[in-house]
């Protein structure tokens, strides 16, 4: 029997059309069908004859008058596979014989673990819905939140779970959302890696069974990133259907891609259920993270361009200077002294670097690790956030004043969630770290993790950061996080409740970042975790950019950047010009042109020992920084087209950025090693206005002789851009710009 609908929700079919923007949310009371349209995407679900919320359609945008009949469960296949398990539910409780991944699994105080969620009521919003589900008997309510982005068609989904029973219950597994795809053959794309080797695009066929991508580490992790893309059939970079998603959570997470016994494919993601247990007392709620999902019919390239624009317009925070603006500010060109001075920072040494950096056209000078406590190396000092008097006898002020007088702003490194046992903080508060009392405390990089879930630790971290920012004129902090969790105990809580550390820790971090930004509205933040270990759409709501790797070797950077670009916009992708050979001991020597053009593909930073550069090097860097400043909006906020992939031992790589209004494009081309005399492949450009005329000019390198200086977009896209005959060799780089006439 279908449950009675609440009168408020469904007296009439409600259709709210957002003015000016092409998105709508509508509910058809006759068929109980919910429909969301945004960009080129439609997403449809409905209440089936049993009262379950069932997914009906996700894909290319449907006609405005197209309609769906009421959802019908998939008939039972056999007594072994009831319709309960084969029907794609929007948010299935574990109960009534569900064998696929549940969205929600709970344990009630009386031992009952059966949960069957049926539709209860809903609210229609301009771009989405709140749909309330309830267990068929018990007072557990789940509100599903849907918000469709009018421009990209990316749908943000999450859930709020509420206990209205008289007894506590334990949530053992809670997803943000489950996504169902049309039956078919798919290739799964996801990002894997390790420290100094992140962002490998891993591609594999989806087979029957479940594929789990996850972090059990307490934070996002280098090893896998919470992003996926499923390509149908013969999809490639530019063609075919792609369904993609990214989870906004910086703690332990899990995404399960499942092909069931009827070949249906589902993706379920949210809190990692491993070692999970969240007690909800009567009246309490649990919010899940947001799982963002999108669809493109233009291949993986189309999918990442949608995601990039969504991140720029909807996820990344604004500062006081950019409040209300469509896009965040492009990132200042940075200098970071870590690669040069390491822990040996001093006022004089940093001033010498700052003077040279300013002369190059750098906008922001950053002092990394080593400025605080007794931090001579990585064995001591974390937790003692006072300025080291031996290194900076007069505090940071003289250095900051100098940096300002040179026309730059100032940034500083912190690692707030960590402590070295050799620190005053740990000596005073040994109970503040994650630990199980009486058990060993495993150190990594000689440090332990502070239990940020504890209110006293949260207050300490918030107030030391606030004090640092109040007492010093700091525009930017790089927040580092250099290990994963071990012994995740929180012994102030009853044993049954200690696992909420996985959620409270991360929520407290988000809250601290939000408060700091509110109190210091010009503050900008970089997320770093030994490079790219904490990048996800959760933390990106509070930070302006991200470290992608501790490996700054420019050849390695080609693949790191390429992998990163599947999920994240180049705007947040810090990219470094470092010394050659670089500090990672890759032992590869490269030219400054190669290094600079590599770093210019993201948010440019200089990390080399610039005091050792000769006049020629200085002049080259200065010129390229000036060019970068000019072209930066197109490079980091334009549409990215990956023309030749650097992956899988490729000899070459190339990509193109096109400004949103198609008035400008920038092309980067790199040679790994020319083999057997083959020249650089013809570059057929993409995304230009075919009818417009574009003037080609070189940033570095030459086009083949006879290349027109002005030609139509159609010419550059169909005929293509040919490189000079002599563009050959090892680790060569070229870049061009095209400006609409
Ligand atoms: C991490 C970061 C580096 C640097 C060091 C400092 O490894 O990724 O960029 O800040 O910490 O200790």
PDB file of N, CA and C and ligand atoms in Angstrom, residues 195 222 336 338-339 342-343 368-370 375 378 382 413-415 445 447 478 480-482 526 528-532 547 549-550 552 576, ligand 1:
ATOM      1  N   UNK A 195      52.275   8.833  -1.478  1.00  0.00           N
ATOM      2  CA  UNK A 195      52.970  10.092  -1.236  1.00  0.00           C
ATOM      3  C   UNK A 195      53.962  10.333  -2.398  1.00  0.00           C
ATOM      4  N   UNK A 222      46.345  10.118   0.019  1.00  0.00           N
ATOM      5  CA  UNK A 222      47.033  10.178  -1.277  1.00  0.00           C
ATOM      6  C   UNK A 222      46.658   8.967  -2.141  1.00  0.00           C
ATOM      7  N   UNK A 336      57.822  30.164  -2.305  1.00  0.00           N
ATOM      8  CA  UNK A 336      57.887  29.421  -1.046  1.00  0.00           C
ATOM      9  C   UNK A 336      59.333  28.965  -0.867  1.00  0.00           C
ATOM     10  N   UNK A 338      60.682  26.785   1.171  1.00  0.00           N
ATOM     11  CA  UNK A 338      60.934  25.474   1.776  1.00  0.00           C
ATOM     12  C   UNK A 338      62.039  24.683   1.059  1.00  0.00           C
ATOM     13  N   UNK A 339      61.975  24.636  -0.257  1.00  0.00           N
ATOM     14  CA  UNK A 339      62.943  23.846  -1.030  1.00  0.00           C
ATOM     15  C   UNK A 339      64.363  24.358  -0.865  1.00  0.00           C
ATOM     16  N   UNK A 342      64.642  24.934   3.857  1.00  0.00           N
ATOM     17  CA  UNK A 342      64.184  23.845   4.714  1.00  0.00           C
ATOM     18  C   UNK A 342      63.863  24.378   6.114  1.00  0.00           C
ATOM     19  N   UNK A 343      64.308  23.692   7.179  1.00  0.00           N
ATOM     20  CA  UNK A 343      63.990  24.162   8.535  1.00  0.00           C
ATOM     21  C   UNK A 343      64.872  25.354   8.957  1.00  0.00           C
ATOM     22  N   UNK A 368      57.707  28.591   5.075  1.00  0.00           N
ATOM     23  CA  UNK A 368      57.153  27.254   5.304  1.00  0.00           C
ATOM     24  C   UNK A 368      57.507  26.784   6.708  1.00  0.00           C
ATOM     25  N   UNK A 369      57.710  25.513   6.877  1.00  0.00           N
ATOM     26  CA  UNK A 369      58.000  24.883   8.162  1.00  0.00           C
ATOM     27  C   UNK A 369      59.271  25.485   8.789  1.00  0.00           C
ATOM     28  N   UNK A 370      59.365  25.418  10.130  1.00  0.00           N
ATOM     29  CA  UNK A 370      60.634  25.741  10.782  1.00  0.00           C
ATOM     30  C   UNK A 370      60.675  27.050  11.544  1.00  0.00           C
ATOM     31  N   UNK A 375      61.759  24.036  16.519  1.00  0.00           N
ATOM     32  CA  UNK A 375      61.608  23.278  15.271  1.00  0.00           C
ATOM     33  C   UNK A 375      62.896  23.361  14.446  1.00  0.00           C
ATOM     34  N   UNK A 378      62.327  17.719  11.889  1.00  0.00           N
ATOM     35  CA  UNK A 378      60.954  17.238  12.087  1.00  0.00           C
ATOM     36  C   UNK A 378      60.783  16.408  13.364  1.00  0.00           C
ATOM     37  N   UNK A 382      56.288  20.745  16.808  1.00  0.00           N
ATOM     38  CA  UNK A 382      54.893  20.843  16.362  1.00  0.00           C
ATOM     39  C   UNK A 382      53.983  20.963  17.566  1.00  0.00           C
ATOM     40  N   UNK A 413      53.321  28.787   6.989  1.00  0.00           N
ATOM     41  CA  UNK A 413      52.975  27.356   7.095  1.00  0.00           C
ATOM     42  C   UNK A 413      52.550  27.021   8.524  1.00  0.00           C
ATOM     43  N   UNK A 414      51.525  26.199   8.645  1.00  0.00           N
ATOM     44  CA  UNK A 414      51.142  25.647   9.955  1.00  0.00           C
ATOM     45  C   UNK A 414      50.692  24.196   9.766  1.00  0.00           C
ATOM     46  N   UNK A 415      50.777  23.438  10.836  1.00  0.00           N
ATOM     47  CA  UNK A 415      50.261  22.062  10.805  1.00  0.00           C
ATOM     48  C   UNK A 415      49.456  21.855  12.094  1.00  0.00           C
ATOM     49  N   UNK A 445      56.586  10.328  11.088  1.00  0.00           N
ATOM     50  CA  UNK A 445      57.361  11.576  10.995  1.00  0.00           C
ATOM     51  C   UNK A 445      57.525  12.181  12.397  1.00  0.00           C
ATOM     52  N   UNK A 447      55.561  12.368  14.804  1.00  0.00           N
ATOM     53  CA  UNK A 447      54.450  13.161  15.313  1.00  0.00           C
ATOM     54  C   UNK A 447      53.215  12.316  15.582  1.00  0.00           C
ATOM     55  N   UNK A 478      49.303  28.081   4.817  1.00  0.00           N
ATOM     56  CA  UNK A 478      49.361  26.751   4.194  1.00  0.00           C
ATOM     57  C   UNK A 478      49.143  25.771   5.328  1.00  0.00           C
ATOM     58  N   UNK A 480      49.115  22.211   6.660  1.00  0.00           N
ATOM     59  CA  UNK A 480      49.684  20.906   6.313  1.00  0.00           C
ATOM     60  C   UNK A 480      49.128  19.827   7.235  1.00  0.00           C
ATOM     61  N   UNK A 481      49.385  18.564   6.888  1.00  0.00           N
ATOM     62  CA  UNK A 481      48.813  17.430   7.627  1.00  0.00           C
ATOM     63  C   UNK A 481      49.644  16.225   7.218  1.00  0.00           C
ATOM     64  N   UNK A 482      50.695  15.961   7.996  1.00  0.00           N
ATOM     65  CA  UNK A 482      51.745  15.081   7.484  1.00  0.00           C
ATOM     66  C   UNK A 482      51.734  13.635   7.965  1.00  0.00           C
ATOM     67  N   UNK A 526      45.736  27.379   1.836  1.00  0.00           N
ATOM     68  CA  UNK A 526      46.108  26.255   0.969  1.00  0.00           C
ATOM     69  C   UNK A 526      45.944  24.966   1.768  1.00  0.00           C
ATOM     70  N   UNK A 528      47.230  21.281   2.245  1.00  0.00           N
ATOM     71  CA  UNK A 528      48.380  20.459   1.888  1.00  0.00           C
ATOM     72  C   UNK A 528      48.377  19.292   2.868  1.00  0.00           C
ATOM     73  N   UNK A 529      48.712  18.121   2.381  1.00  0.00           N
ATOM     74  CA  UNK A 529      48.901  17.008   3.300  1.00  0.00           C
ATOM     75  C   UNK A 529      50.035  16.194   2.707  1.00  0.00           C
ATOM     76  N   UNK A 530      51.264  16.601   3.047  1.00  0.00           N
ATOM     77  CA  UNK A 530      52.421  15.975   2.415  1.00  0.00           C
ATOM     78  C   UNK A 530      52.231  15.976   0.902  1.00  0.00           C
ATOM     79  N   UNK A 531      51.832  17.122   0.348  1.00  0.00           N
ATOM     80  CA  UNK A 531      51.430  17.204  -1.057  1.00  0.00           C
ATOM     81  C   UNK A 531      49.927  17.024  -1.151  1.00  0.00           C
ATOM     82  N   UNK A 532      49.479  16.093  -2.014  1.00  0.00           N
ATOM     83  CA  UNK A 532      48.057  16.014  -2.367  1.00  0.00           C
ATOM     84  C   UNK A 532      47.204  15.073  -1.536  1.00  0.00           C
ATOM     85  N   UNK A 547      47.909  21.888  -2.469  1.00  0.00           N
ATOM     86  CA  UNK A 547      49.160  21.258  -2.904  1.00  0.00           C
ATOM     87  C   UNK A 547      48.761  19.975  -3.615  1.00  0.00           C
ATOM     88  N   UNK A 549      51.319  17.646  -4.832  1.00  0.00           N
ATOM     89  CA  UNK A 549      52.313  16.604  -4.576  1.00  0.00           C
ATOM     90  C   UNK A 549      53.559  17.218  -3.968  1.00  0.00           C
ATOM     91  N   UNK A 550      54.316  16.403  -3.235  1.00  0.00           N
ATOM     92  CA  UNK A 550      55.644  16.836  -2.806  1.00  0.00           C
ATOM     93  C   UNK A 550      56.671  16.567  -3.906  1.00  0.00           C
ATOM     94  N   UNK A 552      58.052  17.713  -7.068  1.00  0.00           N
ATOM     95  CA  UNK A 552      58.012  18.894  -7.925  1.00  0.00           C
ATOM     96  C   UNK A 552      58.806  18.720  -9.209  1.00  0.00           C
ATOM     97  N   UNK A 576      54.837  24.180  -9.130  1.00  0.00           N
ATOM     98  CA  UNK A 576      56.078  24.799  -8.681  1.00  0.00           C
ATOM     99  C   UNK A 576      57.199  24.711  -9.689  1.00  0.00           C
TER     100      UNK A 576
HETATM  101  C1  LIG B   1      55.055  18.622   3.861  1.00  0.00           C
HETATM  102  C2  LIG B   1      54.661  19.539   2.721  1.00  0.00           C
HETATM  103  C3  LIG B   1      55.866  20.260   2.200  1.00  0.00           C
HETATM  104  C4  LIG B   1      56.517  21.037   3.319  1.00  0.00           C
HETATM  105  C5  LIG B   1      56.860  20.108   4.469  1.00  0.00           C
HETATM  106  C6  LIG B   1      57.351  20.884   5.665  1.00  0.00           C
HETATM  107  O1  LIG B   1      55.806  17.561   3.414  1.00  0.00           O
HETATM  108  O2  LIG B   1      54.016  18.831   1.711  1.00  0.00           O
HETATM  109  O3  LIG B   1      55.496  21.134   1.165  1.00  0.00           O
HETATM  110  O4  LIG B   1      55.648  22.046   3.738  1.00  0.00           O
HETATM  111  O5  LIG B   1      55.733  19.347   4.879  1.00  0.00           O
HETATM  112  O6  LIG B   1      57.682  20.066   6.728  1.00  0.00           O
END
